[in-house]
mmCIF file of C-alpha atoms and ligand atoms in Angstrom:
data_model
loop_
_atom_site.group_PDB
_atom_site.id
_atom_site.type_symbol
_atom_site.label_atom_id
_atom_site.label_comp_id
_atom_site.label_asym_id
_atom_site.label_seq_id
_atom_site.Cartn_x
_atom_site.Cartn_y
_atom_site.Cartn_z
ATOM 1 C CA MET A 1 19.668 4.739 -2.501
ATOM 2 C CA LEU A 2 16.918 5.738 0.044
ATOM 3 C CA GLN A 3 19.760 6.682 2.807
ATOM 4 C CA GLY A 4 18.103 9.339 5.309
ATOM 5 C CA THR A 5 14.926 9.285 4.340
ATOM 6 C CA THR A 6 11.751 8.126 6.652
ATOM 7 C CA ALA A 7 8.897 5.963 4.697
ATOM 8 C CA LEU A 8 5.877 5.194 6.353
ATOM 9 C CA ILE A 9 4.159 1.967 5.147
ATOM 10 C CA THR A 10 0.814 0.930 5.807
ATOM 11 C CA GLY A 11 -0.131 -2.589 6.339
ATOM 12 C CA ALA A 12 3.316 -3.697 6.814
ATOM 13 C CA SER A 13 3.374 -6.595 9.194
ATOM 14 C CA ARG A 14 2.607 -9.227 6.241
ATOM 15 C CA GLY A 15 2.475 -9.771 2.579
ATOM 16 C CA ILE A 16 3.022 -7.039 0.042
ATOM 17 C CA GLY A 17 3.853 -4.362 2.921
ATOM 18 C CA LYS A 18 6.111 -6.201 4.480
ATOM 19 C CA ALA A 19 8.250 -6.813 1.415
ATOM 20 C CA ILE A 20 8.212 -3.277 0.746
ATOM 21 C CA ALA A 21 9.019 -2.476 4.231
ATOM 22 C CA LEU A 22 12.197 -4.677 4.320
ATOM 23 C CA ASP A 23 13.505 -3.596 0.792
ATOM 24 C CA MET A 24 13.062 0.044 1.539
ATOM 25 C CA ALA A 25 15.148 -0.467 4.897
ATOM 26 C CA HIS A 26 17.648 -2.536 2.747
ATOM 27 C CA SER A 27 18.297 0.565 0.617
ATOM 28 C CA GLY A 28 18.744 2.544 3.962
ATOM 29 C CA ALA A 29 15.425 4.017 4.612
ATOM 30 C CA ASN A 30 13.775 4.318 8.057
ATOM 31 C CA ILE A 31 10.677 2.604 8.498
ATOM 32 C CA ALA A 32 7.470 3.403 10.319
ATOM 33 C CA LEU A 33 5.504 0.416 10.145
ATOM 34 C CA ASN A 34 1.783 0.258 10.335
ATOM 35 C CA TYR A 35 -0.380 -2.631 11.253
ATOM 36 C CA ILE A 36 -3.798 -3.183 12.595
ATOM 37 C CA GLY A 37 -3.819 -6.038 14.983
ATOM 38 C CA ASN A 38 -0.834 -8.343 14.497
ATOM 39 C CA SER A 39 1.391 -7.033 16.854
ATOM 40 C CA GLU A 40 3.561 -10.246 16.693
ATOM 41 C CA GLU A 41 4.305 -10.038 12.872
ATOM 42 C CA ALA A 42 4.752 -6.272 13.502
ATOM 43 C CA ASP A 43 7.752 -7.139 15.725
ATOM 44 C CA ALA A 44 9.289 -9.587 13.784
ATOM 45 C CA VAL A 45 9.359 -7.466 10.856
ATOM 46 C CA ARG A 46 10.970 -4.628 13.009
ATOM 47 C CA THR A 47 13.380 -7.145 14.139
ATOM 48 C CA LEU A 48 14.363 -7.991 10.717
ATOM 49 C CA ILE A 49 14.350 -4.480 9.548
ATOM 50 C CA LEU A 50 16.654 -3.101 12.416
ATOM 51 C CA LYS A 51 19.149 -5.571 10.924
ATOM 52 C CA GLU A 52 19.904 -3.162 8.095
ATOM 53 C CA ASN A 53 20.836 -0.424 10.762
ATOM 54 C CA VAL A 54 18.191 1.725 10.150
ATOM 55 C CA ARG A 55 15.553 2.780 12.684
ATOM 56 C CA CYS A 56 11.996 1.282 12.840
ATOM 57 C CA GLU A 57 9.041 2.090 14.818
ATOM 58 C CA THR A 58 5.876 -0.023 14.725
ATOM 59 C CA TYR A 59 2.487 1.606 14.995
ATOM 60 C CA GLU A 60 -1.018 -0.057 15.284
ATOM 61 C CA CYS A 61 -3.619 1.817 13.794
ATOM 62 C CA ASP A 62 -6.790 1.380 11.716
ATOM 63 C CA ILE A 63 -6.194 3.954 8.763
ATOM 64 C CA SER A 64 -10.029 4.071 7.653
ATOM 65 C CA ASP A 65 -10.642 5.892 11.094
ATOM 66 C CA PHE A 66 -10.107 9.243 10.362
ATOM 67 C CA ASN A 67 -8.899 10.504 13.802
ATOM 68 C CA GLU A 68 -6.866 7.410 14.593
ATOM 69 C CA SER A 69 -5.008 7.800 11.502
ATOM 70 C CA LYS A 70 -4.247 11.428 12.485
ATOM 71 C CA ARG A 71 -2.947 10.540 15.936
ATOM 72 C CA MET A 72 -0.771 8.095 13.968
ATOM 73 C CA SER A 73 0.395 10.493 11.495
ATOM 74 C CA GLY A 74 1.236 12.887 14.295
ATOM 75 C CA ASP A 75 3.037 10.374 16.028
ATOM 76 C CA VAL A 76 5.246 9.462 13.302
ATOM 77 C CA LEU A 77 6.229 13.245 12.791
ATOM 78 C CA LYS A 78 7.072 13.398 16.482
ATOM 79 C CA ASP A 79 9.436 10.133 16.349
ATOM 80 C CA PHE A 80 10.943 10.725 13.013
ATOM 81 C CA SER A 81 10.211 14.660 12.374
ATOM 82 C CA ARG A 82 9.536 14.075 8.360
ATOM 83 C CA VAL A 83 8.200 11.675 6.035
ATOM 84 C CA ASP A 84 9.369 11.391 2.904
ATOM 85 C CA ILE A 85 7.742 8.359 1.512
ATOM 86 C CA LEU A 86 4.331 6.994 2.191
ATOM 87 C CA VAL A 87 3.227 4.004 0.874
ATOM 88 C CA ASN A 88 -0.409 3.386 1.026
ATOM 89 C CA ASN A 89 -0.544 -0.307 0.918
ATOM 90 C CA ALA A 90 -2.752 -1.715 3.860
ATOM 91 C CA GLY A 91 -6.118 -3.187 2.008
ATOM 92 C CA ILE A 92 -8.660 -5.885 2.634
ATOM 93 C CA ALA A 93 -10.843 -8.054 -0.131
ATOM 94 C CA ARG A 94 -14.413 -9.359 0.590
ATOM 95 C CA ASP A 95 -15.267 -10.917 -2.716
ATOM 96 C CA ASN A 96 -18.689 -12.018 -3.831
ATOM 97 C CA PRO A 97 -21.101 -11.856 -6.863
ATOM 98 C CA LEU A 98 -22.373 -8.128 -6.467
ATOM 99 C CA LEU A 99 -25.614 -9.693 -5.304
ATOM 100 C CA GLY A 100 -23.866 -11.405 -2.417
ATOM 101 C CA ILE A 101 -22.194 -8.220 -1.043
ATOM 102 C CA ASN A 102 -23.668 -6.719 2.045
ATOM 103 C CA GLU A 103 -23.432 -3.199 2.805
ATOM 104 C CA LYS A 104 -20.597 -3.991 5.661
ATOM 105 C CA ASP A 105 -18.732 -5.747 3.336
ATOM 106 C CA TYR A 106 -18.885 -2.665 0.911
ATOM 107 C CA ASP A 107 -18.331 0.045 3.276
ATOM 108 C CA ASP A 108 -15.664 -2.171 5.141
ATOM 109 C CA VAL A 109 -13.379 -2.523 1.660
ATOM 110 C CA MET A 110 -14.068 1.380 0.514
ATOM 111 C CA ASN A 111 -13.195 2.311 4.147
ATOM 112 C CA ILE A 112 -9.858 0.552 4.234
ATOM 113 C CA ASN A 113 -8.942 0.571 0.418
ATOM 114 C CA LEU A 114 -9.853 4.003 -0.303
ATOM 115 C CA LYS A 115 -10.525 6.109 2.687
ATOM 116 C CA GLY A 116 -7.741 4.891 4.296
ATOM 117 C CA ALA A 117 -5.398 6.126 1.899
ATOM 118 C CA PHE A 118 -7.253 9.597 1.580
ATOM 119 C CA ASN A 119 -6.951 9.793 5.330
ATOM 120 C CA MET A 120 -2.990 9.289 5.278
ATOM 121 C CA ILE A 121 -2.475 11.885 2.463
ATOM 122 C CA LYS A 122 -4.570 14.165 3.907
ATOM 123 C CA HIS A 123 -3.073 14.111 7.654
ATOM 124 C CA LEU A 124 0.627 14.177 5.887
ATOM 125 C CA TYR A 125 -0.106 16.781 3.055
ATOM 126 C CA PRO A 126 1.417 19.666 5.606
ATOM 127 C CA ASN A 127 4.401 17.553 5.993
ATOM 128 C CA PHE A 128 4.952 17.226 1.971
ATOM 129 C CA MET A 129 3.902 20.700 1.428
ATOM 130 C CA LYS A 130 6.481 22.073 3.984
ATOM 131 C CA ASN A 131 9.278 19.664 2.733
ATOM 132 C CA ARG A 132 8.546 20.343 -0.847
ATOM 133 C CA SER A 133 10.070 16.820 -1.672
ATOM 134 C CA GLY A 134 8.810 13.323 -1.420
ATOM 135 C CA THR A 135 6.862 10.773 -2.863
ATOM 136 C CA ILE A 136 3.604 9.117 -2.262
ATOM 137 C CA ILE A 137 2.817 5.237 -3.483
ATOM 138 C CA ASN A 138 -0.447 3.822 -3.670
ATOM 139 C CA ILE A 139 -0.935 -0.131 -3.983
ATOM 140 C CA ALA A 140 -3.870 -0.261 -6.216
ATOM 141 C CA SER A 141 -4.663 -3.418 -8.457
ATOM 142 C CA VAL A 142 -5.399 -4.604 -11.701
ATOM 143 C CA CYS A 143 -8.844 -4.673 -10.767
ATOM 144 C CA GLY A 144 -9.290 -1.231 -10.361
ATOM 145 C CA LEU A 145 -8.017 -0.742 -13.815
ATOM 146 C CA ARG A 146 -10.141 -3.355 -15.615
ATOM 147 C CA GLY A 147 -13.090 -4.217 -13.012
ATOM 148 C CA TRP A 148 -13.295 -7.929 -12.149
ATOM 149 C CA GLU A 149 -16.047 -10.239 -11.477
ATOM 150 C CA TRP A 150 -16.945 -10.820 -7.726
ATOM 151 C CA GLN A 151 -14.862 -7.642 -6.628
ATOM 152 C CA ALA A 152 -17.302 -4.918 -7.232
ATOM 153 C CA ASN A 153 -16.279 -3.383 -4.129
ATOM 154 C CA TYR A 154 -12.853 -3.903 -4.070
ATOM 155 C CA ALA A 155 -12.451 -3.065 -7.819
ATOM 156 C CA ALA A 156 -14.361 0.275 -7.111
ATOM 157 C CA SER A 157 -12.170 0.993 -4.211
ATOM 158 C CA LYS A 158 -9.016 0.622 -6.207
ATOM 159 C CA GLY A 159 -10.356 2.489 -9.210
ATOM 160 C CA GLY A 160 -11.102 5.203 -6.927
ATOM 161 C CA LEU A 161 -7.533 4.867 -5.596
ATOM 162 C CA ILE A 162 -6.569 5.409 -9.158
ATOM 163 C CA ALA A 163 -8.191 8.530 -9.344
ATOM 164 C CA LEU A 164 -7.097 10.024 -5.975
ATOM 165 C CA THR A 165 -3.548 8.939 -7.406
ATOM 166 C CA LYS A 166 -3.571 11.008 -10.546
ATOM 167 C CA THR A 167 -5.269 14.106 -8.610
ATOM 168 C CA VAL A 168 -2.849 13.974 -5.897
ATOM 169 C CA ALA A 169 0.135 13.958 -8.268
ATOM 170 C CA LYS A 170 -1.606 16.976 -10.021
ATOM 171 C CA GLU A 171 -1.910 18.891 -6.590
ATOM 172 C CA LEU A 172 1.320 18.294 -5.298
ATOM 173 C CA ALA A 173 3.579 18.552 -8.282
ATOM 174 C CA GLY A 174 4.143 22.119 -7.924
ATOM 175 C CA ARG A 175 5.587 21.341 -4.630
ATOM 176 C CA GLY A 176 8.271 18.489 -5.952
ATOM 177 C CA VAL A 177 6.039 15.523 -4.745
ATOM 178 C CA THR A 178 5.271 12.816 -6.766
ATOM 179 C CA CYS A 179 2.249 10.466 -6.213
ATOM 180 C CA ASN A 180 1.864 7.093 -8.312
ATOM 181 C CA ALA A 181 0.134 3.953 -8.238
ATOM 182 C CA ILE A 182 1.559 0.190 -8.391
ATOM 183 C CA ALA A 183 -1.221 -2.343 -9.789
ATOM 184 C CA PRO A 184 -0.376 -5.942 -8.944
ATOM 185 C CA GLY A 185 -1.920 -8.734 -10.394
ATOM 186 C CA LEU A 186 -1.761 -11.988 -8.517
ATOM 187 C CA ILE A 187 0.463 -11.811 -5.622
ATOM 188 C CA GLU A 188 1.010 -14.929 -3.395
ATOM 189 C CA THR A 189 0.062 -13.586 -0.061
ATOM 190 C CA ASP A 190 -2.440 -14.405 2.993
ATOM 191 C CA MET A 191 -4.931 -12.355 0.898
ATOM 192 C CA THR A 192 -4.840 -14.556 -1.990
ATOM 193 C CA ALA A 193 -4.077 -17.575 -0.152
ATOM 194 C CA LYS A 194 -7.944 -19.088 -0.499
ATOM 195 C CA LEU A 195 -7.447 -19.521 -4.066
ATOM 196 C CA THR A 196 -6.161 -23.053 -4.343
ATOM 197 C CA GLY A 197 -6.287 -26.174 -6.616
ATOM 198 C CA SER A 198 -7.596 -25.774 -10.283
ATOM 199 C CA LYS A 199 -9.214 -22.368 -9.662
ATOM 200 C CA LYS A 200 -5.626 -21.349 -9.139
ATOM 201 C CA ASP A 201 -4.229 -23.537 -11.823
ATOM 202 C CA SER A 202 -6.463 -21.900 -14.230
ATOM 203 C CA PHE A 203 -5.897 -18.457 -13.206
ATOM 204 C CA VAL A 204 -2.113 -18.896 -13.346
ATOM 205 C CA ALA A 205 -2.434 -20.588 -16.847
ATOM 206 C CA SER A 206 -4.034 -17.328 -17.948
ATOM 207 C CA ILE A 207 -1.152 -14.952 -16.898
ATOM 208 C CA PRO A 208 1.707 -14.777 -19.602
ATOM 209 C CA LEU A 209 4.507 -15.311 -17.477
ATOM 210 C CA GLN A 210 2.767 -18.529 -16.135
ATOM 211 C CA ARG A 211 3.292 -17.906 -12.557
ATOM 212 C CA ALA A 212 1.712 -16.285 -9.587
ATOM 213 C CA GLY A 213 3.682 -12.914 -8.463
ATOM 214 C CA ARG A 214 5.712 -12.770 -5.165
ATOM 215 C CA PRO A 215 5.738 -9.736 -2.649
ATOM 216 C CA GLY A 216 9.195 -9.047 -3.859
ATOM 217 C CA ASP A 217 8.004 -8.263 -7.189
ATOM 218 C CA VAL A 218 6.036 -5.417 -6.142
ATOM 219 C CA SER A 219 8.419 -4.288 -3.577
ATOM 220 C CA LYS A 220 11.442 -3.923 -5.892
ATOM 221 C CA LEU A 221 9.123 -1.644 -8.077
ATOM 222 C CA ALA A 222 7.869 0.375 -4.863
ATOM 223 C CA VAL A 223 11.816 0.936 -3.962
ATOM 224 C CA PHE A 224 12.515 2.285 -7.520
ATOM 225 C CA LEU A 225 9.576 4.836 -7.482
ATOM 226 C CA ALA A 226 10.895 6.207 -4.199
ATOM 227 C CA GLY A 227 14.332 6.799 -5.265
ATOM 228 C CA ALA A 228 15.818 10.009 -7.418
ATOM 229 C CA GLY A 229 15.608 7.676 -10.666
ATOM 230 C CA ALA A 230 11.992 7.929 -10.587
ATOM 231 C CA SER A 231 11.860 11.616 -9.767
ATOM 232 C CA TYR A 232 10.301 12.595 -13.299
ATOM 233 C CA ILE A 233 7.590 10.277 -12.909
ATOM 234 C CA THR A 234 3.864 11.187 -11.258
ATOM 235 C CA GLY A 235 0.523 10.206 -11.932
ATOM 236 C CA GLU A 236 1.314 6.897 -13.377
ATOM 237 C CA VAL A 237 -0.302 3.556 -12.590
ATOM 238 C CA ILE A 238 2.138 0.803 -13.164
ATOM 239 C CA LYS A 239 1.071 -2.852 -13.418
ATOM 240 C CA VAL A 240 3.004 -5.849 -11.807
ATOM 241 C CA ASP A 241 0.889 -8.766 -13.269
ATOM 242 C CA GLY A 242 3.019 -10.904 -15.334
ATOM 243 C CA GLY A 243 1.469 -9.824 -18.388
ATOM 244 C CA LEU A 244 -2.094 -10.428 -17.216
ATOM 245 C CA CYS A 245 -3.701 -7.380 -18.567
ATOM 246 C CA ILE A 246 -1.759 -7.306 -21.718
HETATM 247 P P1 NAP B 1 -2.121 -9.356 3.463
HETATM 248 O O1 NAP B 1 -1.251 -10.180 3.338
HETATM 249 O O2 NAP B 1 -3.908 -9.695 3.745
HETATM 250 O O3 NAP B 1 -1.825 -7.955 4.356
HETATM 251 C C1 NAP B 1 -2.775 -6.893 4.714
HETATM 252 C C2 NAP B 1 -2.023 -6.245 5.757
HETATM 253 O O4 NAP B 1 -2.925 -5.123 5.846
HETATM 254 C C3 NAP B 1 -1.677 -6.468 7.006
HETATM 255 O O5 NAP B 1 -0.195 -5.982 7.563
HETATM 256 C C4 NAP B 1 -2.885 -5.871 7.904
HETATM 257 O O6 NAP B 1 -2.623 -5.783 9.078
HETATM 258 C C5 NAP B 1 -2.757 -4.490 7.164
HETATM 259 N N1 NAP B 1 -4.291 -4.116 7.518
HETATM 260 C C6 NAP B 1 -5.687 -4.404 7.089
HETATM 261 N N2 NAP B 1 -6.517 -3.618 7.291
HETATM 262 C C7 NAP B 1 -5.825 -2.473 8.036
HETATM 263 C C8 NAP B 1 -6.676 -1.121 8.491
HETATM 264 N N3 NAP B 1 -7.549 -1.167 8.545
HETATM 265 N N4 NAP B 1 -5.254 -0.324 8.877
HETATM 266 C C9 NAP B 1 -4.077 -0.815 9.002
HETATM 267 N N5 NAP B 1 -3.682 -1.905 8.500
HETATM 268 C C10 NAP B 1 -4.587 -3.098 7.823
HETATM 269 O O7 NAP B 1 -2.508 -8.238 2.239
HETATM 270 P P2 NAP B 1 -1.709 -8.347 0.771
HETATM 271 O O8 NAP B 1 -2.212 -9.293 -0.286
HETATM 272 O O9 NAP B 1 -0.135 -8.066 1.254
HETATM 273 O O10 NAP B 1 -2.152 -6.884 0.097
HETATM 274 C C11 NAP B 1 -1.575 -5.584 0.281
HETATM 275 C C12 NAP B 1 -2.131 -4.519 -0.698
HETATM 276 O O11 NAP B 1 -1.732 -4.972 -2.124
HETATM 277 C C13 NAP B 1 -3.435 -4.371 -0.595
HETATM 278 O O12 NAP B 1 -3.917 -3.102 -0.924
HETATM 279 C C14 NAP B 1 -4.021 -5.097 -1.733
HETATM 280 O O13 NAP B 1 -5.356 -4.923 -1.902
HETATM 281 C C15 NAP B 1 -3.164 -5.094 -2.821
HETATM 282 N N6 NAP B 1 -3.039 -5.948 -3.874
HETATM 283 C C16 NAP B 1 -3.039 -7.137 -3.298
HETATM 284 C C17 NAP B 1 -2.764 -8.283 -4.512
HETATM 285 C C18 NAP B 1 -2.660 -9.820 -4.221
HETATM 286 O O14 NAP B 1 -2.758 -10.662 -5.143
HETATM 287 N N7 NAP B 1 -2.136 -10.076 -3.017
HETATM 288 C C19 NAP B 1 -3.189 -8.141 -5.668
HETATM 289 C C20 NAP B 1 -3.478 -6.607 -6.214
HETATM 290 C C21 NAP B 1 -3.305 -5.629 -4.879
HETATM 291 P P3 NAP B 1 -2.361 -6.988 10.231
HETATM 292 O O15 NAP B 1 -1.063 -8.127 10.049
HETATM 293 O O16 NAP B 1 -2.681 -6.169 11.860
HETATM 294 O O17 NAP B 1 -3.705 -7.640 10.087
#
């Protein structure tokens, strides 16, 4: 379904990004796999991807750095000649009540979650303009739709990412390029591993489907959005949250 395409996925060494990389590779996409420091995990994901008989290269890069992300985008275009699918997935959380969020925690979250996506879209904009096709998928969060206690920095970054998604969708629609966001709820990854015991139990009890999500719940939607069946969908924010925000 994605045969012959190239997907660049940020933060694909672990968690949701890893699941998206594996599922897109399974659907036939060649994978440019970004991570920031965990080269062992990135290499392990690459080994799994190569079993799907597609190409895969890994790129260590801090996407929040404008020049580094420009260099990586250039390297990916040199290696694969085009990018058809950009998944802005890399993200971090530094949760605290607003009064406990220091300047660094605010800046780091905004710089990686929001500026990082801006950087990647900006550097690959000419690629999408030239190809007159392609899709951008931004991994946002339900926090960006509703706001969330103790996540002022994170929720603001994801709200910004949703606004960025809609703006890019409008700007690139004339070129046949779509841009959508996925807003996951609670997904079991390293990011949420701190939530345990009774706190986790009561959170899960508030989810209508009565379970936390898995990375595969998000990646299946990403594969759909990247495929031809989603070519008339743009500017959307689709929740994958087990009904949490009904
Ligand atoms: P995760 O397991 O913590 O993985 C984070 C990934 O991002 C890793 O591959 C990490 O690379 C990479 N990364 C971090 N900072 C980076 C940077 N500056 N440049 C490049 N790569 C960077 O996270 P996750 O739970 O899968 O989350 C993925 C996305 O989903 C995030 O945007 C997150 O906000 C969003 N999300 C998650 C949940 C959830 O419940 N888990 C819910 C809603 C939204 P290394 O391995 O090299 O460190």
